[in-house]
Amino acid sequence: MSVRGESRTTEIHLNSEYIIDRDKNSFQTDEKGTIKGFIWYKYSTTDENQLAVFAFLENDATPVKIEMDGTVAPYHMIDIPNEGGKKVPFTITNLPHGNHILYIISEKVLHNTISDPLEIYDTQRTVARNFLSIKVHNEQTETSTIPNNYAAVEKIQDLKNETSVIMQMYEDADLTKEVDTINSMDDYFLTIENQYDFEMKAHLKLISDYETLELQQILIPANAKVIVPTNFQAFQIDKSARIIMVAAPSEKLAISYALRVVKTTKRFPIENKR
């Protein structure tokens, strides 16, 4: 259970040969599309933590597998002590050629044995959102580029200085009942806040258990709260799921680094299975 005074910080560090400019979050692979480094979990919490760690590319559907402790897999379960944290070495190889934004996500595992409502609440919302801008030197792997088909969405409110990283999901278009569990056959309404002075082009990623699926792509106006109708009927989802939004300014800004905005829903249990 999360209590006042707990702290969680997650940092990604790559080995020196892969660094172009750390201050600009800019990195590169070797000729095999490989990067190596470690994830540093700096934790001070009441209890030990178990995290699921997975990765995906922003605009490319090529699956990303991570090697940890000699095992290569789409995701890993990591045990983190309650004090002192932990450094977890990792390797990612065979990334597709080109310039990519690589997201590495760590989130608390939602076990069905958890019964305390406050612990469930904390677990559903604890997500570390890290990304790296990577130039991939690898001519061997074909890319699986996602088409840039961004759809405009409905603005429901003007915003100024809103900073929520949580996206809410509702059962009704009037936004009166928040979703507790997902039924894959139902329609839902997702609200997203863009507190910035620029329009965002966003990918909504459906994380089914810990598999990343492309859900939809949207344009979000500046300083706006929007509502996004969505459903999961085209997907096979199993035990639990969340949506992660990864977004970039739709126009080039006068900055020297790749600016990205990452927001998430909580992790929802699945009510039904097909």
PDB file of C-alpha atoms in Angstrom:
ATOM      1  CA  MET A   1       0.000   0.000   0.000  1.00  0.00           C
ATOM      2  CA  SER A   2       1.328   3.438  -0.877  1.00  0.00           C
ATOM      3  CA  VAL A   3       1.630   5.871   2.023  1.00  0.00           C
ATOM      4  CA  ARG A   4       2.833   9.444   2.438  1.00  0.00           C
ATOM      5  CA  GLY A   5       6.606   9.587   2.373  1.00  0.00           C
ATOM      6  CA  GLU A   6       7.110   6.789  -0.155  1.00  0.00           C
ATOM      7  CA  SER A   7       9.182   7.609  -3.224  1.00  0.00           C
ATOM      8  CA  ARG A   8       9.779   5.873  -6.551  1.00  0.00           C
ATOM      9  CA  THR A   9      12.167   7.080  -9.242  1.00  0.00           C
ATOM     10  CA  THR A  10      13.145   5.157 -12.377  1.00  0.00           C
ATOM     11  CA  GLU A  11      16.129   6.098 -14.558  1.00  0.00           C
ATOM     12  CA  ILE A  12      17.406   4.568 -17.812  1.00  0.00           C
ATOM     13  CA  HIS A  13      21.178   4.606 -18.337  1.00  0.00           C
ATOM     14  CA  LEU A  14      22.890   3.346 -21.516  1.00  0.00           C
ATOM     15  CA  ASN A  15      26.516   2.303 -21.807  1.00  0.00           C
ATOM     16  CA  SER A  16      28.831   5.084 -23.007  1.00  0.00           C
ATOM     17  CA  GLU A  17      29.289   3.739 -26.555  1.00  0.00           C
ATOM     18  CA  TYR A  18      25.555   4.250 -27.238  1.00  0.00           C
ATOM     19  CA  ILE A  19      25.372   7.869 -26.045  1.00  0.00           C
ATOM     20  CA  ILE A  20      25.235  10.722 -28.572  1.00  0.00           C
ATOM     21  CA  ASP A  21      24.090  13.476 -26.190  1.00  0.00           C
ATOM     22  CA  ARG A  22      22.602  12.472 -22.841  1.00  0.00           C
ATOM     23  CA  ASP A  23      21.330  16.011 -22.196  1.00  0.00           C
ATOM     24  CA  LYS A  24      19.263  15.806 -25.384  1.00  0.00           C
ATOM     25  CA  ASN A  25      18.168  12.220 -24.616  1.00  0.00           C
ATOM     26  CA  SER A  26      19.904  11.198 -27.862  1.00  0.00           C
ATOM     27  CA  PHE A  27      21.424   7.741 -28.352  1.00  0.00           C
ATOM     28  CA  GLN A  28      22.493   5.299 -31.065  1.00  0.00           C
ATOM     29  CA  THR A  29      22.793   1.537 -31.514  1.00  0.00           C
ATOM     30  CA  ASP A  30      25.660  -0.528 -32.892  1.00  0.00           C
ATOM     31  CA  GLU A  31      25.492  -2.018 -36.399  1.00  0.00           C
ATOM     32  CA  LYS A  32      23.256  -4.855 -35.141  1.00  0.00           C
ATOM     33  CA  GLY A  33      20.638  -2.522 -33.744  1.00  0.00           C
ATOM     34  CA  THR A  34      21.742  -3.205 -30.168  1.00  0.00           C
ATOM     35  CA  ILE A  35      21.753  -1.048 -27.040  1.00  0.00           C
ATOM     36  CA  LYS A  36      22.890  -2.021 -23.560  1.00  0.00           C
ATOM     37  CA  GLY A  37      22.498  -0.348 -20.212  1.00  0.00           C
ATOM     38  CA  PHE A  38      20.632  -0.606 -16.927  1.00  0.00           C
ATOM     39  CA  ILE A  39      17.386   0.521 -15.359  1.00  0.00           C
ATOM     40  CA  TRP A  40      17.935   2.099 -11.969  1.00  0.00           C
ATOM     41  CA  TYR A  41      14.950   1.776  -9.649  1.00  0.00           C
ATOM     42  CA  LYS A  42      15.438   4.176  -6.720  1.00  0.00           C
ATOM     43  CA  TYR A  43      12.715   3.052  -4.329  1.00  0.00           C
ATOM     44  CA  SER A  44      11.839   3.857  -0.748  1.00  0.00           C
ATOM     45  CA  THR A  45       8.496   2.193  -0.028  1.00  0.00           C
ATOM     46  CA  THR A  46       6.686   0.395   2.777  1.00  0.00           C
ATOM     47  CA  ASP A  47       6.666  -2.969   1.010  1.00  0.00           C
ATOM     48  CA  GLU A  48       8.677  -4.753  -1.658  1.00  0.00           C
ATOM     49  CA  ASN A  49       7.493  -4.213  -5.233  1.00  0.00           C
ATOM     50  CA  GLN A  50       7.077  -6.489  -8.224  1.00  0.00           C
ATOM     51  CA  LEU A  51       7.247  -4.694 -11.562  1.00  0.00           C
ATOM     52  CA  ALA A  52       6.467  -5.710 -15.125  1.00  0.00           C
ATOM     53  CA  VAL A  53       8.960  -4.185 -17.584  1.00  0.00           C
ATOM     54  CA  PHE A  54       8.282  -3.943 -21.339  1.00  0.00           C
ATOM     55  CA  ALA A  55       9.214  -1.760 -24.302  1.00  0.00           C
ATOM     56  CA  PHE A  56       7.763  -0.564 -27.610  1.00  0.00           C
ATOM     57  CA  LEU A  57       8.508   1.819 -30.464  1.00  0.00           C
ATOM     58  CA  GLU A  58       6.370   4.881 -31.054  1.00  0.00           C
ATOM     59  CA  ASN A  59       5.693   4.688 -34.787  1.00  0.00           C
ATOM     60  CA  ASP A  60       6.806   1.165 -35.654  1.00  0.00           C
ATOM     61  CA  ALA A  61       5.074  -2.099 -34.785  1.00  0.00           C
ATOM     62  CA  THR A  62       8.241  -4.227 -34.804  1.00  0.00           C
ATOM     63  CA  PRO A  63       8.107  -6.213 -31.516  1.00  0.00           C
ATOM     64  CA  VAL A  64      10.737  -5.199 -28.961  1.00  0.00           C
ATOM     65  CA  LYS A  65      12.211  -7.938 -26.777  1.00  0.00           C
ATOM     66  CA  ILE A  66      14.452  -7.277 -23.791  1.00  0.00           C
ATOM     67  CA  GLU A  67      17.253  -9.449 -22.457  1.00  0.00           C
ATOM     68  CA  MET A  68      17.561  -9.504 -18.684  1.00  0.00           C
ATOM     69  CA  ASP A  69      19.570 -11.995 -16.640  1.00  0.00           C
ATOM     70  CA  GLY A  70      20.209 -14.108 -19.740  1.00  0.00           C
ATOM     71  CA  THR A  71      16.529 -14.362 -20.745  1.00  0.00           C
ATOM     72  CA  VAL A  72      15.071 -12.680 -23.858  1.00  0.00           C
ATOM     73  CA  ALA A  73      11.338 -11.965 -23.592  1.00  0.00           C
ATOM     74  CA  PRO A  74       8.664  -9.365 -24.490  1.00  0.00           C
ATOM     75  CA  TYR A  75       8.408  -8.468 -20.789  1.00  0.00           C
ATOM     76  CA  HIS A  76      10.045  -9.312 -17.475  1.00  0.00           C
ATOM     77  CA  MET A  77       8.912  -9.471 -13.854  1.00  0.00           C
ATOM     78  CA  ILE A  78      11.361  -7.676 -11.561  1.00  0.00           C
ATOM     79  CA  ASP A  79      11.374  -7.783  -7.752  1.00  0.00           C
ATOM     80  CA  ILE A  80      12.417  -4.475  -6.158  1.00  0.00           C
ATOM     81  CA  PRO A  81      13.273  -4.196  -2.439  1.00  0.00           C
ATOM     82  CA  ASN A  82      11.415  -1.608  -0.402  1.00  0.00           C
ATOM     83  CA  GLU A  83      14.629   0.282   0.443  1.00  0.00           C
ATOM     84  CA  GLY A  84      17.773   1.016  -1.539  1.00  0.00           C
ATOM     85  CA  GLY A  85      16.396   0.254  -4.978  1.00  0.00           C
ATOM     86  CA  LYS A  86      18.001  -1.911  -7.628  1.00  0.00           C
ATOM     87  CA  LYS A  87      20.004  -1.623 -10.850  1.00  0.00           C
ATOM     88  CA  VAL A  88      18.759  -4.020 -13.539  1.00  0.00           C
ATOM     89  CA  PRO A  89      21.071  -4.549 -16.566  1.00  0.00           C
ATOM     90  CA  PHE A  90      19.333  -5.005 -19.929  1.00  0.00           C
ATOM     91  CA  THR A  91      20.083  -5.491 -23.617  1.00  0.00           C
ATOM     92  CA  ILE A  92      17.794  -4.743 -26.553  1.00  0.00           C
ATOM     93  CA  THR A  93      18.973  -5.952 -29.953  1.00  0.00           C
ATOM     94  CA  ASN A  94      17.860  -6.085 -33.580  1.00  0.00           C
ATOM     95  CA  LEU A  95      15.946  -2.810 -33.475  1.00  0.00           C
ATOM     96  CA  PRO A  96      14.763  -1.741 -36.948  1.00  0.00           C
ATOM     97  CA  HIS A  97      16.808   0.729 -39.003  1.00  0.00           C
ATOM     98  CA  GLY A  98      15.966   4.422 -38.694  1.00  0.00           C
ATOM     99  CA  ASN A  99      15.307   7.095 -36.087  1.00  0.00           C
ATOM    100  CA  HIS A 100      12.982   5.899 -33.347  1.00  0.00           C
ATOM    101  CA  ILE A 101      11.513   6.809 -30.002  1.00  0.00           C
ATOM    102  CA  LEU A 102      11.858   3.773 -27.741  1.00  0.00           C
ATOM    103  CA  TYR A 103       9.605   3.626 -24.672  1.00  0.00           C
ATOM    104  CA  ILE A 104      10.573   1.497 -21.682  1.00  0.00           C
ATOM    105  CA  ILE A 105       7.676   1.095 -19.264  1.00  0.00           C
ATOM    106  CA  SER A 106       7.759  -0.275 -15.718  1.00  0.00           C
ATOM    107  CA  GLU A 107       4.527  -0.804 -13.799  1.00  0.00           C
ATOM    108  CA  LYS A 108       3.435  -2.508 -10.616  1.00  0.00           C
ATOM    109  CA  VAL A 109       1.969  -5.957 -11.227  1.00  0.00           C
ATOM    110  CA  LEU A 110      -1.770  -6.205 -10.539  1.00  0.00           C
ATOM    111  CA  HIS A 111      -2.119  -9.599  -8.842  1.00  0.00           C
ATOM    112  CA  ASN A 112      -5.617 -10.998  -8.328  1.00  0.00           C
ATOM    113  CA  THR A 113      -4.587 -11.841  -4.755  1.00  0.00           C
ATOM    114  CA  ILE A 114      -4.538  -8.160  -3.775  1.00  0.00           C
ATOM    115  CA  SER A 115      -7.636  -7.341  -1.726  1.00  0.00           C
ATOM    116  CA  ASP A 116      -6.881  -4.040   0.020  1.00  0.00           C
ATOM    117  CA  PRO A 117      -8.670  -1.260  -1.950  1.00  0.00           C
ATOM    118  CA  LEU A 118      -5.893   1.292  -1.350  1.00  0.00           C
ATOM    119  CA  GLU A 119      -3.224  -1.162  -2.491  1.00  0.00           C
ATOM    120  CA  ILE A 120      -5.253  -1.980  -5.613  1.00  0.00           C
ATOM    121  CA  TYR A 121      -5.648   1.763  -6.325  1.00  0.00           C
ATOM    122  CA  ASP A 122      -1.909   2.360  -5.913  1.00  0.00           C
ATOM    123  CA  THR A 123      -0.969  -0.664  -8.042  1.00  0.00           C
ATOM    124  CA  GLN A 124      -3.293   0.272 -10.909  1.00  0.00           C
ATOM    125  CA  ARG A 125      -1.705   3.737 -11.173  1.00  0.00           C
ATOM    126  CA  THR A 126       2.002   3.112 -10.524  1.00  0.00           C
ATOM    127  CA  VAL A 127       3.724   3.430 -13.907  1.00  0.00           C
ATOM    128  CA  ALA A 128       7.230   4.651 -14.775  1.00  0.00           C
ATOM    129  CA  ARG A 129       7.291   6.252 -18.235  1.00  0.00           C
ATOM    130  CA  ASN A 130      10.766   6.470 -19.814  1.00  0.00           C
ATOM    131  CA  PHE A 131      11.715   7.093 -23.428  1.00  0.00           C
ATOM    132  CA  LEU A 132      14.901   7.369 -25.488  1.00  0.00           C
ATOM    133  CA  SER A 133      15.512   8.970 -28.878  1.00  0.00           C
ATOM    134  CA  ILE A 134      17.589   6.392 -30.753  1.00  0.00           C
ATOM    135  CA  LYS A 135      19.315   6.346 -34.130  1.00  0.00           C
ATOM    136  CA  VAL A 136      19.396   2.689 -35.165  1.00  0.00           C
ATOM    137  CA  HIS A 137      22.295   1.481 -37.341  1.00  0.00           C
ATOM    138  CA  ASN A 138      20.854  -1.814 -38.539  1.00  0.00           C
ATOM    139  CA  GLU A 139      20.275  -2.665 -42.192  1.00  0.00           C
ATOM    140  CA  GLN A 140      19.160  -6.245 -41.496  1.00  0.00           C
ATOM    141  CA  THR A 141      15.711  -5.703 -39.962  1.00  0.00           C
ATOM    142  CA  GLU A 142      12.781  -4.400 -41.982  1.00  0.00           C
ATOM    143  CA  THR A 143      10.655  -1.762 -40.331  1.00  0.00           C
ATOM    144  CA  SER A 144       6.959  -2.215 -39.683  1.00  0.00           C
ATOM    145  CA  THR A 145       5.967   1.432 -39.904  1.00  0.00           C
ATOM    146  CA  ILE A 146       2.542   2.416 -38.579  1.00  0.00           C
ATOM    147  CA  PRO A 147       0.605   4.601 -41.094  1.00  0.00           C
ATOM    148  CA  ASN A 148       0.156   8.209 -40.003  1.00  0.00           C
ATOM    149  CA  ASN A 149      -3.644   8.271 -39.980  1.00  0.00           C
ATOM    150  CA  TYR A 150      -4.454  10.764 -37.234  1.00  0.00           C
ATOM    151  CA  ALA A 151      -8.124  11.585 -36.596  1.00  0.00           C
ATOM    152  CA  ALA A 152      -9.391  14.797 -34.998  1.00  0.00           C
ATOM    153  CA  VAL A 153     -11.262  14.309 -31.719  1.00  0.00           C
ATOM    154  CA  GLU A 154     -13.926  16.276 -29.892  1.00  0.00           C
ATOM    155  CA  LYS A 155     -12.812  19.123 -27.622  1.00  0.00           C
ATOM    156  CA  ILE A 156     -14.989  19.383 -24.517  1.00  0.00           C
ATOM    157  CA  GLN A 157     -13.120  21.924 -22.408  1.00  0.00           C
ATOM    158  CA  ASP A 158     -10.444  24.617 -22.569  1.00  0.00           C
ATOM    159  CA  LEU A 159      -7.504  23.960 -20.255  1.00  0.00           C
ATOM    160  CA  LYS A 160      -4.725  26.004 -18.728  1.00  0.00           C
ATOM    161  CA  ASN A 161      -1.945  24.586 -16.568  1.00  0.00           C
ATOM    162  CA  GLU A 162      -3.506  21.153 -16.113  1.00  0.00           C
ATOM    163  CA  THR A 163      -0.846  18.533 -15.461  1.00  0.00           C
ATOM    164  CA  SER A 164      -2.614  15.177 -14.980  1.00  0.00           C
ATOM    165  CA  VAL A 165      -0.766  12.175 -16.423  1.00  0.00           C
ATOM    166  CA  ILE A 166      -3.811   9.969 -15.823  1.00  0.00           C
ATOM    167  CA  MET A 167      -6.382   9.501 -18.571  1.00  0.00           C
ATOM    168  CA  GLN A 168      -9.867   8.708 -17.278  1.00  0.00           C
ATOM    169  CA  MET A 169     -12.208   6.239 -18.962  1.00  0.00           C
ATOM    170  CA  TYR A 170     -15.997   6.321 -18.621  1.00  0.00           C
ATOM    171  CA  GLU A 171     -18.889   4.040 -19.434  1.00  0.00           C
ATOM    172  CA  ASP A 172     -21.022   6.860 -20.832  1.00  0.00           C
ATOM    173  CA  ALA A 173     -20.588   9.888 -23.085  1.00  0.00           C
ATOM    174  CA  ASP A 174     -21.834  12.171 -20.275  1.00  0.00           C
ATOM    175  CA  LEU A 175     -18.792  11.133 -18.215  1.00  0.00           C
ATOM    176  CA  THR A 176     -20.809  10.260 -15.128  1.00  0.00           C
ATOM    177  CA  LYS A 177     -19.508   6.723 -14.377  1.00  0.00           C
ATOM    178  CA  GLU A 178     -15.825   5.843 -14.388  1.00  0.00           C
ATOM    179  CA  VAL A 179     -14.808   2.412 -15.627  1.00  0.00           C
ATOM    180  CA  ASP A 180     -13.777  -0.177 -13.018  1.00  0.00           C
ATOM    181  CA  THR A 181     -13.475  -3.235 -15.252  1.00  0.00           C
ATOM    182  CA  ILE A 182     -13.366  -3.676 -19.031  1.00  0.00           C
ATOM    183  CA  ASN A 183     -15.847  -5.725 -21.022  1.00  0.00           C
ATOM    184  CA  SER A 184     -14.288  -6.207 -24.453  1.00  0.00           C
ATOM    185  CA  MET A 185     -17.666  -5.887 -26.192  1.00  0.00           C
ATOM    186  CA  ASP A 186     -18.640  -2.528 -24.663  1.00  0.00           C
ATOM    187  CA  ASP A 187     -18.006   1.036 -25.836  1.00  0.00           C
ATOM    188  CA  TYR A 188     -16.088   3.467 -23.628  1.00  0.00           C
ATOM    189  CA  PHE A 189     -15.177   7.152 -23.531  1.00  0.00           C
ATOM    190  CA  LEU A 190     -11.623   8.213 -22.796  1.00  0.00           C
ATOM    191  CA  THR A 191     -10.782  11.740 -21.620  1.00  0.00           C
ATOM    192  CA  ILE A 192      -7.332  13.226 -22.285  1.00  0.00           C
ATOM    193  CA  GLU A 193      -5.907  16.578 -21.169  1.00  0.00           C
ATOM    194  CA  ASN A 194      -3.444  18.514 -23.312  1.00  0.00           C
ATOM    195  CA  GLN A 195      -2.141  21.314 -21.097  1.00  0.00           C
ATOM    196  CA  TYR A 196       0.399  22.503 -23.669  1.00  0.00           C
ATOM    197  CA  ASP A 197       0.298  25.396 -26.141  1.00  0.00           C
ATOM    198  CA  PHE A 198       0.710  23.067 -29.117  1.00  0.00           C
ATOM    199  CA  GLU A 199      -1.426  20.502 -30.888  1.00  0.00           C
ATOM    200  CA  MET A 200      -0.381  16.909 -30.218  1.00  0.00           C
ATOM    201  CA  LYS A 201      -0.404  13.926 -32.552  1.00  0.00           C
ATOM    202  CA  ALA A 202      -0.908  10.913 -30.333  1.00  0.00           C
ATOM    203  CA  HIS A 203      -0.730   7.142 -30.539  1.00  0.00           C
ATOM    204  CA  LEU A 204      -3.023   5.294 -28.160  1.00  0.00           C
ATOM    205  CA  LYS A 205      -1.393   1.971 -27.295  1.00  0.00           C
ATOM    206  CA  LEU A 206      -3.513  -0.829 -25.819  1.00  0.00           C
ATOM    207  CA  ILE A 207      -1.376  -2.793 -23.365  1.00  0.00           C
ATOM    208  CA  SER A 208      -3.121  -6.179 -23.201  1.00  0.00           C
ATOM    209  CA  ASP A 209      -1.462  -7.818 -20.214  1.00  0.00           C
ATOM    210  CA  TYR A 210       2.012  -6.618 -21.343  1.00  0.00           C
ATOM    211  CA  GLU A 211       1.633  -6.921 -25.129  1.00  0.00           C
ATOM    212  CA  THR A 212       1.576  -3.573 -26.962  1.00  0.00           C
ATOM    213  CA  LEU A 213      -1.127  -3.125 -29.601  1.00  0.00           C
ATOM    214  CA  GLU A 214      -1.858  -0.049 -31.730  1.00  0.00           C
ATOM    215  CA  LEU A 215      -5.359   1.136 -30.728  1.00  0.00           C
ATOM    216  CA  GLN A 216      -5.840   4.409 -32.605  1.00  0.00           C
ATOM    217  CA  GLN A 217      -4.169   7.696 -33.591  1.00  0.00           C
ATOM    218  CA  ILE A 218      -5.598  11.098 -32.787  1.00  0.00           C
ATOM    219  CA  LEU A 219      -4.930  14.843 -33.027  1.00  0.00           C
ATOM    220  CA  ILE A 220      -5.437  16.715 -29.737  1.00  0.00           C
ATOM    221  CA  PRO A 221      -5.854  20.532 -29.841  1.00  0.00           C
ATOM    222  CA  ALA A 222      -3.690  22.778 -27.680  1.00  0.00           C
ATOM    223  CA  ASN A 223      -4.916  23.639 -24.165  1.00  0.00           C
ATOM    224  CA  ALA A 224      -7.826  21.256 -24.493  1.00  0.00           C
ATOM    225  CA  LYS A 225      -9.573  18.385 -22.794  1.00  0.00           C
ATOM    226  CA  VAL A 226     -10.925  15.900 -25.334  1.00  0.00           C
ATOM    227  CA  ILE A 227     -13.190  12.885 -25.322  1.00  0.00           C
ATOM    228  CA  VAL A 228     -12.265   9.822 -27.382  1.00  0.00           C
ATOM    229  CA  PRO A 229     -14.868   7.078 -28.023  1.00  0.00           C
ATOM    230  CA  THR A 230     -13.145   3.707 -28.062  1.00  0.00           C
ATOM    231  CA  ASN A 231     -13.731  -0.021 -27.793  1.00  0.00           C
ATOM    232  CA  PHE A 232     -11.674  -3.197 -27.777  1.00  0.00           C
ATOM    233  CA  GLN A 233     -13.792  -5.459 -29.980  1.00  0.00           C
ATOM    234  CA  ALA A 234     -11.010  -5.933 -32.550  1.00  0.00           C
ATOM    235  CA  PHE A 235      -8.561  -7.183 -29.913  1.00  0.00           C
ATOM    236  CA  GLN A 236      -8.074 -10.330 -27.911  1.00  0.00           C
ATOM    237  CA  ILE A 237      -7.543  -9.105 -24.362  1.00  0.00           C
ATOM    238  CA  ASP A 238      -7.073 -11.418 -21.434  1.00  0.00           C
ATOM    239  CA  LYS A 239      -6.492 -10.713 -17.741  1.00  0.00           C
ATOM    240  CA  SER A 240      -5.978  -6.946 -17.572  1.00  0.00           C
ATOM    241  CA  ALA A 241      -5.215  -3.959 -19.770  1.00  0.00           C
ATOM    242  CA  ARG A 242      -4.370  -0.275 -19.807  1.00  0.00           C
ATOM    243  CA  ILE A 243      -4.043   2.428 -22.463  1.00  0.00           C
ATOM    244  CA  ILE A 244      -0.810   4.382 -22.835  1.00  0.00           C
ATOM    245  CA  MET A 245      -0.800   7.598 -24.868  1.00  0.00           C
ATOM    246  CA  VAL A 246       2.493   8.636 -26.448  1.00  0.00           C
ATOM    247  CA  ALA A 247       2.294  12.026 -28.133  1.00  0.00           C
ATOM    248  CA  ALA A 248       4.486  14.517 -29.977  1.00  0.00           C
ATOM    249  CA  PRO A 249       3.898  18.105 -31.132  1.00  0.00           C
ATOM    250  CA  SER A 250       2.207  18.008 -34.529  1.00  0.00           C
ATOM    251  CA  GLU A 251       4.486  20.807 -35.772  1.00  0.00           C
ATOM    252  CA  LYS A 252       8.240  21.100 -35.320  1.00  0.00           C
ATOM    253  CA  LEU A 253       9.151  23.245 -32.308  1.00  0.00           C
ATOM    254  CA  ALA A 254      12.265  25.402 -31.927  1.00  0.00           C
ATOM    255  CA  ILE A 255      13.905  22.974 -29.495  1.00  0.00           C
ATOM    256  CA  SER A 256      16.920  20.701 -29.902  1.00  0.00           C
ATOM    257  CA  TYR A 257      15.520  17.513 -28.389  1.00  0.00           C
ATOM    258  CA  ALA A 258      12.629  15.141 -29.080  1.00  0.00           C
ATOM    259  CA  LEU A 259       9.726  16.324 -26.919  1.00  0.00           C
ATOM    260  CA  ARG A 260       7.211  13.648 -25.959  1.00  0.00           C
ATOM    261  CA  VAL A 261       4.156  13.509 -23.691  1.00  0.00           C
ATOM    262  CA  VAL A 262       3.178  10.207 -22.053  1.00  0.00           C
ATOM    263  CA  LYS A 263      -0.094   9.597 -20.209  1.00  0.00           C
ATOM    264  CA  THR A 264      -1.767   6.396 -19.008  1.00  0.00           C
ATOM    265  CA  THR A 265      -5.063   5.063 -17.778  1.00  0.00           C
ATOM    266  CA  LYS A 266      -5.075   2.890 -14.721  1.00  0.00           C
ATOM    267  CA  ARG A 267      -4.782  -0.870 -15.318  1.00  0.00           C
ATOM    268  CA  PHE A 268      -8.244  -2.419 -15.630  1.00  0.00           C
ATOM    269  CA  PRO A 269      -9.190  -6.025 -14.873  1.00  0.00           C
ATOM    270  CA  ILE A 270     -11.012  -7.743 -17.772  1.00  0.00           C
ATOM    271  CA  GLU A 271     -14.589  -8.662 -16.979  1.00  0.00           C
ATOM    272  CA  ASN A 272     -15.154 -11.197 -19.737  1.00  0.00           C
ATOM    273  CA  LYS A 273     -13.107 -13.463 -22.000  1.00  0.00           C
ATOM    274  CA  ARG A 274     -14.011 -14.567 -25.473  1.00  0.00           C
TER     275      ARG A 274
END
